[in-house]
mmCIF file of C-alpha atoms and ligand atoms in Angstrom:
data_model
loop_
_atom_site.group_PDB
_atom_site.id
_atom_site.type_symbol
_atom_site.label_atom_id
_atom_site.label_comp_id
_atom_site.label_asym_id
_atom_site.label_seq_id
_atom_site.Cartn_x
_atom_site.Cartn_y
_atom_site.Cartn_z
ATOM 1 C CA UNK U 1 0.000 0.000 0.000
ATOM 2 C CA UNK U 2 1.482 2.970 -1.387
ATOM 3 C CA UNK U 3 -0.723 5.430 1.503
ATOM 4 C CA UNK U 4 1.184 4.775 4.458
ATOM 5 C CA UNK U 5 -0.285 5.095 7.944
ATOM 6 C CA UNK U 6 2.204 6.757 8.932
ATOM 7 C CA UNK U 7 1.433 9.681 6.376
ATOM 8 C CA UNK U 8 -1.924 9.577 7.466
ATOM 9 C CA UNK U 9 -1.269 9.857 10.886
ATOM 10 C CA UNK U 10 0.592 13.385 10.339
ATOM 11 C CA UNK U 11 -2.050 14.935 8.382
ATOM 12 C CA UNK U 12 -4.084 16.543 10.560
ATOM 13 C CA UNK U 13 -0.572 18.080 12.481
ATOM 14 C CA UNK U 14 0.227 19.567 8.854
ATOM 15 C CA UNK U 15 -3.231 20.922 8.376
ATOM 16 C CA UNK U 16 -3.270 22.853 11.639
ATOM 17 C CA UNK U 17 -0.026 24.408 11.334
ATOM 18 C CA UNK U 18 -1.002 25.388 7.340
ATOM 19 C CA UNK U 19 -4.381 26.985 8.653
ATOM 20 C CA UNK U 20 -2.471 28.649 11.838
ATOM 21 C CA UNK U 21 0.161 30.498 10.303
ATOM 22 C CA UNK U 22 -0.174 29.599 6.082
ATOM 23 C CA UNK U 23 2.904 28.058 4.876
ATOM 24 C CA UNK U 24 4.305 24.497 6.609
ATOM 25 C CA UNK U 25 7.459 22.285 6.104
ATOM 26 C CA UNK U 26 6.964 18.305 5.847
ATOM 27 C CA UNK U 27 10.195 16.847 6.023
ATOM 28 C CA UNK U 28 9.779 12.686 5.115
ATOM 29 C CA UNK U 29 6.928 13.928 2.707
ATOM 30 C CA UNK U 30 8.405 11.149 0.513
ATOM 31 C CA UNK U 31 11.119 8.435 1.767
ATOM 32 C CA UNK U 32 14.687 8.171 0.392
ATOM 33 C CA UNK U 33 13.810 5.303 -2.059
ATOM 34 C CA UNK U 34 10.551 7.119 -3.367
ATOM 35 C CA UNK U 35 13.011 10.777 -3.641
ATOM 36 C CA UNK U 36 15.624 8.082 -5.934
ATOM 37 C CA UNK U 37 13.148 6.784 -8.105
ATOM 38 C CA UNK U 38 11.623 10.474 -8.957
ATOM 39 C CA UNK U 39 15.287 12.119 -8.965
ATOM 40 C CA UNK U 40 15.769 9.152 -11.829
ATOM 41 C CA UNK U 41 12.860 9.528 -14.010
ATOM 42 C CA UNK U 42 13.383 13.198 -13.983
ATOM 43 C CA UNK U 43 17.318 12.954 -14.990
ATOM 44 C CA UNK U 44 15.980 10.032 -17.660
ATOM 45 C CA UNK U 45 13.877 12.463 -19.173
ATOM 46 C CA UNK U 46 15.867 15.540 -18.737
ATOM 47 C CA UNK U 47 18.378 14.160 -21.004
ATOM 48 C CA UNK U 48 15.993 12.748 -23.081
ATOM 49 C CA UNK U 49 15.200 16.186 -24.228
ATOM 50 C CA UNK U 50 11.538 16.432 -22.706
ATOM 51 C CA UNK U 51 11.981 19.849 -20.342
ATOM 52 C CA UNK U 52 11.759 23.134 -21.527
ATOM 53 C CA UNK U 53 13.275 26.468 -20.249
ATOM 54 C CA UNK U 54 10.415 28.061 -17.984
ATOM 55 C CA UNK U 55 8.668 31.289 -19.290
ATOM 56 C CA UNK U 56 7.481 34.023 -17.515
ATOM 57 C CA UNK U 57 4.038 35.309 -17.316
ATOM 58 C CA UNK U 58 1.460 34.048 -19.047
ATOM 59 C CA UNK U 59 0.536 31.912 -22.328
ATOM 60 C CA UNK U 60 0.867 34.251 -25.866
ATOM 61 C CA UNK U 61 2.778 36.586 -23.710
ATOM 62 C CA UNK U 62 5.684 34.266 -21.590
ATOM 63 C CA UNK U 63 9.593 34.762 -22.537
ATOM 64 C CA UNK U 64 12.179 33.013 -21.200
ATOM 65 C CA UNK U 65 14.208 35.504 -19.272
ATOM 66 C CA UNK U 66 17.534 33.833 -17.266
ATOM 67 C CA UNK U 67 17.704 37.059 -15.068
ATOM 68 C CA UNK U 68 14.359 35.762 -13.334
ATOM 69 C CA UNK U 69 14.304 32.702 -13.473
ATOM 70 C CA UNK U 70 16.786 29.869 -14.839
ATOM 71 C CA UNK U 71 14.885 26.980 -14.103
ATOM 72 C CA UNK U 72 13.961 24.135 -16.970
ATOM 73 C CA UNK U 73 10.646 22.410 -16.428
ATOM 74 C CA UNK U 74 8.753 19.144 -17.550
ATOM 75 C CA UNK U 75 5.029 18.984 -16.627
ATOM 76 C CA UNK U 76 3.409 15.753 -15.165
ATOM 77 C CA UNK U 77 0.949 13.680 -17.181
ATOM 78 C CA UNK U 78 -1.695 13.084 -14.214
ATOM 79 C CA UNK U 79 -3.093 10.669 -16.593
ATOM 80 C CA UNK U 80 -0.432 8.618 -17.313
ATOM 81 C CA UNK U 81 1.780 9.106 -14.362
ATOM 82 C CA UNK U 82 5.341 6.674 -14.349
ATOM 83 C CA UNK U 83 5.845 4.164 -11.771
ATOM 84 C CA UNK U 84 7.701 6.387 -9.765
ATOM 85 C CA UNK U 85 5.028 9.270 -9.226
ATOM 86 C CA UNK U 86 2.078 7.156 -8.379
ATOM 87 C CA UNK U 87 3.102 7.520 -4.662
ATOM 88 C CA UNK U 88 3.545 11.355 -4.977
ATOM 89 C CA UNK U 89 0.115 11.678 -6.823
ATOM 90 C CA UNK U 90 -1.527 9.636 -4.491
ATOM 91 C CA UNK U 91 -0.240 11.150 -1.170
ATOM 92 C CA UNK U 92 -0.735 14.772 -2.997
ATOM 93 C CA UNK U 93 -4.488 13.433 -3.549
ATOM 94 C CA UNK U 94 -4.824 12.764 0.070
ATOM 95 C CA UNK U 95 -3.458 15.960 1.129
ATOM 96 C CA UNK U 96 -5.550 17.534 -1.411
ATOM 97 C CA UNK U 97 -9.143 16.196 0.733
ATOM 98 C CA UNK U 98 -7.882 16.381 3.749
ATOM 99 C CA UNK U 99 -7.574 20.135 3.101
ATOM 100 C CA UNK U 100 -10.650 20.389 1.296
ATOM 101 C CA UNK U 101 -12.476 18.158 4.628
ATOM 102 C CA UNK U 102 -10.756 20.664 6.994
ATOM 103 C CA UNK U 103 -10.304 24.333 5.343
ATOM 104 C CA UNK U 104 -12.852 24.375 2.757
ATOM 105 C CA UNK U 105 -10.068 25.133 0.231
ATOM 106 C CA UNK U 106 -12.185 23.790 -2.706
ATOM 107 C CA UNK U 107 -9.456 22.209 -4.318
ATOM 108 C CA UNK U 108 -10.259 20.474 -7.531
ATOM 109 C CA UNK U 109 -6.752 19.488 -9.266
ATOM 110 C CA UNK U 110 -3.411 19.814 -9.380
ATOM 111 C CA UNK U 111 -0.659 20.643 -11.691
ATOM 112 C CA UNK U 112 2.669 19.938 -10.834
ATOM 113 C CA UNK U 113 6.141 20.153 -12.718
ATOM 114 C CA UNK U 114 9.683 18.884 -12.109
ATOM 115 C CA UNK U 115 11.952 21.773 -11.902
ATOM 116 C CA UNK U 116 15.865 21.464 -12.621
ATOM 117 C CA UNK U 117 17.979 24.745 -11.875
ATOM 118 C CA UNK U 118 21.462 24.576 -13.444
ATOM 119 C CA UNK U 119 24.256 25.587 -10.845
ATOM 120 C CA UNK U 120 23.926 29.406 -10.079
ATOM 121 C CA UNK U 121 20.706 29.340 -11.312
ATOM 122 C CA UNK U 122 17.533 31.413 -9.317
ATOM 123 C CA UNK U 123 14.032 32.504 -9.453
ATOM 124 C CA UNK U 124 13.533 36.051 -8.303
ATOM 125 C CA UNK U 125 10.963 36.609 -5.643
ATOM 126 C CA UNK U 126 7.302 36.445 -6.533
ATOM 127 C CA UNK U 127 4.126 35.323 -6.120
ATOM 128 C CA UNK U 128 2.795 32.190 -7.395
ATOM 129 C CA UNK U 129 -0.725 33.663 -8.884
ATOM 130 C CA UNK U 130 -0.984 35.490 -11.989
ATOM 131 C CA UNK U 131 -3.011 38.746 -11.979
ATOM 132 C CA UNK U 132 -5.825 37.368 -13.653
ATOM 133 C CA UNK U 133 -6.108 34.046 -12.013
ATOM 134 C CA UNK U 134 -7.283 32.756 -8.938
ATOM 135 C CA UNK U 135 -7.138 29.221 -9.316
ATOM 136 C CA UNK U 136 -4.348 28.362 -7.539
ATOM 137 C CA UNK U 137 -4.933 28.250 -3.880
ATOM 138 C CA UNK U 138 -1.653 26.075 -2.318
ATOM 139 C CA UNK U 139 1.607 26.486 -3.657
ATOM 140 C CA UNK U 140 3.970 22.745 -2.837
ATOM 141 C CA UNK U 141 7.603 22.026 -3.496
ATOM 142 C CA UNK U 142 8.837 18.852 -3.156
ATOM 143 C CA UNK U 143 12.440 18.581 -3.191
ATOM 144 C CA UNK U 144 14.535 15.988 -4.881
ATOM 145 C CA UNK U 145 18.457 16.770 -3.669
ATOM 146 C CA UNK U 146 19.854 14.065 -1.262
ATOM 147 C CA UNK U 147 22.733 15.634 0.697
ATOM 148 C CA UNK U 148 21.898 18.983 0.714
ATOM 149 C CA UNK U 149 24.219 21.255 3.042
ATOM 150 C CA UNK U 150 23.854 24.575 3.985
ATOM 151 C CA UNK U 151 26.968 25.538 1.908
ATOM 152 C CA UNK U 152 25.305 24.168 -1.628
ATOM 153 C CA UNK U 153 22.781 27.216 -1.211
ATOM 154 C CA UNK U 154 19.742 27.172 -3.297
ATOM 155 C CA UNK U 155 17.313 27.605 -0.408
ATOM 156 C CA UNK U 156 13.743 28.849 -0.577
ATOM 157 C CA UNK U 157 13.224 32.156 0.841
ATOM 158 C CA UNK U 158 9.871 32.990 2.054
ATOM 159 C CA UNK U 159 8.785 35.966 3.106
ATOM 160 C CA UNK U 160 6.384 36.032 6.469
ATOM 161 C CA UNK U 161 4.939 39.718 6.019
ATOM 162 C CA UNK U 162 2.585 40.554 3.623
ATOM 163 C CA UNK U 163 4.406 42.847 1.106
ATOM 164 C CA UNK U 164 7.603 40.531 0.834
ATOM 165 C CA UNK U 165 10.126 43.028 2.603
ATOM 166 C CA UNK U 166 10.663 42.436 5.868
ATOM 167 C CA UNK U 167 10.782 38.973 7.799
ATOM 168 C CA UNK U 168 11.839 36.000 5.650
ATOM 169 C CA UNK U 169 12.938 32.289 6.508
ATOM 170 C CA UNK U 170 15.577 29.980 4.433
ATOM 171 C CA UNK U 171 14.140 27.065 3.632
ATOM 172 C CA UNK U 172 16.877 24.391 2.544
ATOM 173 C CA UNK U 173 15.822 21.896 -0.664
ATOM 174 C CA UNK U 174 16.077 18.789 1.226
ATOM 175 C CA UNK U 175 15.313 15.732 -0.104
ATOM 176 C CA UNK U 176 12.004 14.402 0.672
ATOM 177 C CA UNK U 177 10.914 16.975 2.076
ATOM 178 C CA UNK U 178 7.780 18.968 0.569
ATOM 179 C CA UNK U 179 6.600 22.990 1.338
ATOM 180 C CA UNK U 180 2.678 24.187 1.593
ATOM 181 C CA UNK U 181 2.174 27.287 1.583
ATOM 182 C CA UNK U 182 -1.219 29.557 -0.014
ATOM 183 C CA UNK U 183 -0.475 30.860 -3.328
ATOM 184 C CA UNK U 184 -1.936 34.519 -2.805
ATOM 185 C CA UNK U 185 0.012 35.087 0.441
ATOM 186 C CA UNK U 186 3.146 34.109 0.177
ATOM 187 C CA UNK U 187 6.483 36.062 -1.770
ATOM 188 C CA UNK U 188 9.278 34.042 -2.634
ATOM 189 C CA UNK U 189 12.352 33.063 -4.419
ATOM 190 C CA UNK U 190 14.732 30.418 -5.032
ATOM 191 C CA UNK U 191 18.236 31.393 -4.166
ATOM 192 C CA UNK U 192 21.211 30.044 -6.222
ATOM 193 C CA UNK U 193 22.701 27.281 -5.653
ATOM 194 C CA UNK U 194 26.244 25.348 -5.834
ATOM 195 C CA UNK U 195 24.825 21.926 -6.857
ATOM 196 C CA UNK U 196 21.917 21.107 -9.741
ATOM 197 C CA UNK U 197 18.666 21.500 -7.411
ATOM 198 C CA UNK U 198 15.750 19.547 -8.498
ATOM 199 C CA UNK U 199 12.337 19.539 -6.951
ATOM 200 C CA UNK U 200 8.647 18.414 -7.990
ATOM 201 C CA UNK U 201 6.365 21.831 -7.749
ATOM 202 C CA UNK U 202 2.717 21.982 -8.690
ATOM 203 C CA UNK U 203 -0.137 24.198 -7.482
ATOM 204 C CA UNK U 204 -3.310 22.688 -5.658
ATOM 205 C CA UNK U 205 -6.066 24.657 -7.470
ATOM 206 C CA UNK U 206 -9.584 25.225 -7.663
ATOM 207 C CA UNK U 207 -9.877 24.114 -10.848
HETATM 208 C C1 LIG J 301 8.183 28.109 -8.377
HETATM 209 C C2 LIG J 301 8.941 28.200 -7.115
HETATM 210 C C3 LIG J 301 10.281 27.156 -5.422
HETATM 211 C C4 LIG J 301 11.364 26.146 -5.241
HETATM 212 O O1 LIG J 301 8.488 27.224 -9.194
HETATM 213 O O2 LIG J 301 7.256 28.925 -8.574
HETATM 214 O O3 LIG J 301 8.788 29.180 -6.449
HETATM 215 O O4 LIG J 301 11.873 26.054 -4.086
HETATM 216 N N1 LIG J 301 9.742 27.184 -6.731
HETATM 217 O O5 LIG J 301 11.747 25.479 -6.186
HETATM 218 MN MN1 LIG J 302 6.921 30.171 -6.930
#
């Protein structure tokens, strides 16, 4: 059973700190063996050609622009997911009705990408909603990088106060470990980093 108890028993711990203070870290989100498999199907299709540069902004009008962000992206296929993101989806699905059972989030899908930033590569801080959409309600990274140490860099830097100035926390790209945090709240950015950083990132949205 891919579902463990063990995940299920730490739900309802994640949900309260989400709806206390908005953003929560997961470490163990997925085990070292699950984080190998996904780190591997990501590299196999990374140098099969499949990921693209990331764009910025929106559809007709997204550019790829390095001094933002330098990040190269592969979107999943929910409906033909590979062996080694069937636990992901399916924990992600739980999360995903928990938080609808407890908040009232009304989250209908999710979208999620694997993201591979090049050493020295970043992503400048922003927010993760476009102007004219709403849909996405929780923002989660799922990191990918065994081994990380403070010296390889590449943390996520989230800003606590509403106009993204002021307080902030370093969050390192662990492996295994995933991020929630609501879409509309939160600034961040990706700092650079010493060592390729890979992660899993989607958006729970409302559909
Ligand atoms: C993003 C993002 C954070 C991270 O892709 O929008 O902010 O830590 N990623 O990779
Ligand atoms: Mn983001």
């Amino acid at each position: 059973m891919l579902l463990t108890t063990e995940f299920t028993a730490r739900l309802p711990g994640l949900i309260d700190t989400l709806a206390e203070q908005g953003w929560v870290v997961c470490d163990d989100f997925l085990h070292a063996d699950e984080v190998a498999a996904l780190r591997d199907e990501a590299g196999r299709r990374l140098a099969a050609g499949a990921f693209h540069r990331a764009g910025v902004g929106r559809a007709e009008s997204q550019s790829v622009r390095d001094e933002i962000r330098g990040d190269s992206v592969l979107w999943l296929d929910p409906q033909q997911p590979a062996p080694a993101e069937q636990v992901y989806w399916q924990r992600i699905e739980a999360l995903q009705q928990a938080l609808n059972r407890e908040l009232f989030l009304g989250i209908r899908e999710g979208e999620f990408h694997y993201a591979q930033y090049p050493v020295g590569a970043h992503y400048q801080r922003h927010l993760d909603r476009f102007r004219d959409d709403d849909a996405r309600v929780i923002s989660a990274v799922c990191y990918l990088n065994p081994d990380w140490c403070e010296t390889d860099g590449g943390q996520l830097r989230l800003w606590l106060d509403t106009e993204g100035r002021a307080e902030s926390i370093d969050i390192a790209p662990q492996a295994g470990r995933l991020l929630l945090f609501r879409s509309e709240r939160f600034w961040h950015a990706v700092l650079p980093a010493q060592r390729e950083r890979w992660s899993l990132t989607g958006w729970m949205r409302r559909g």
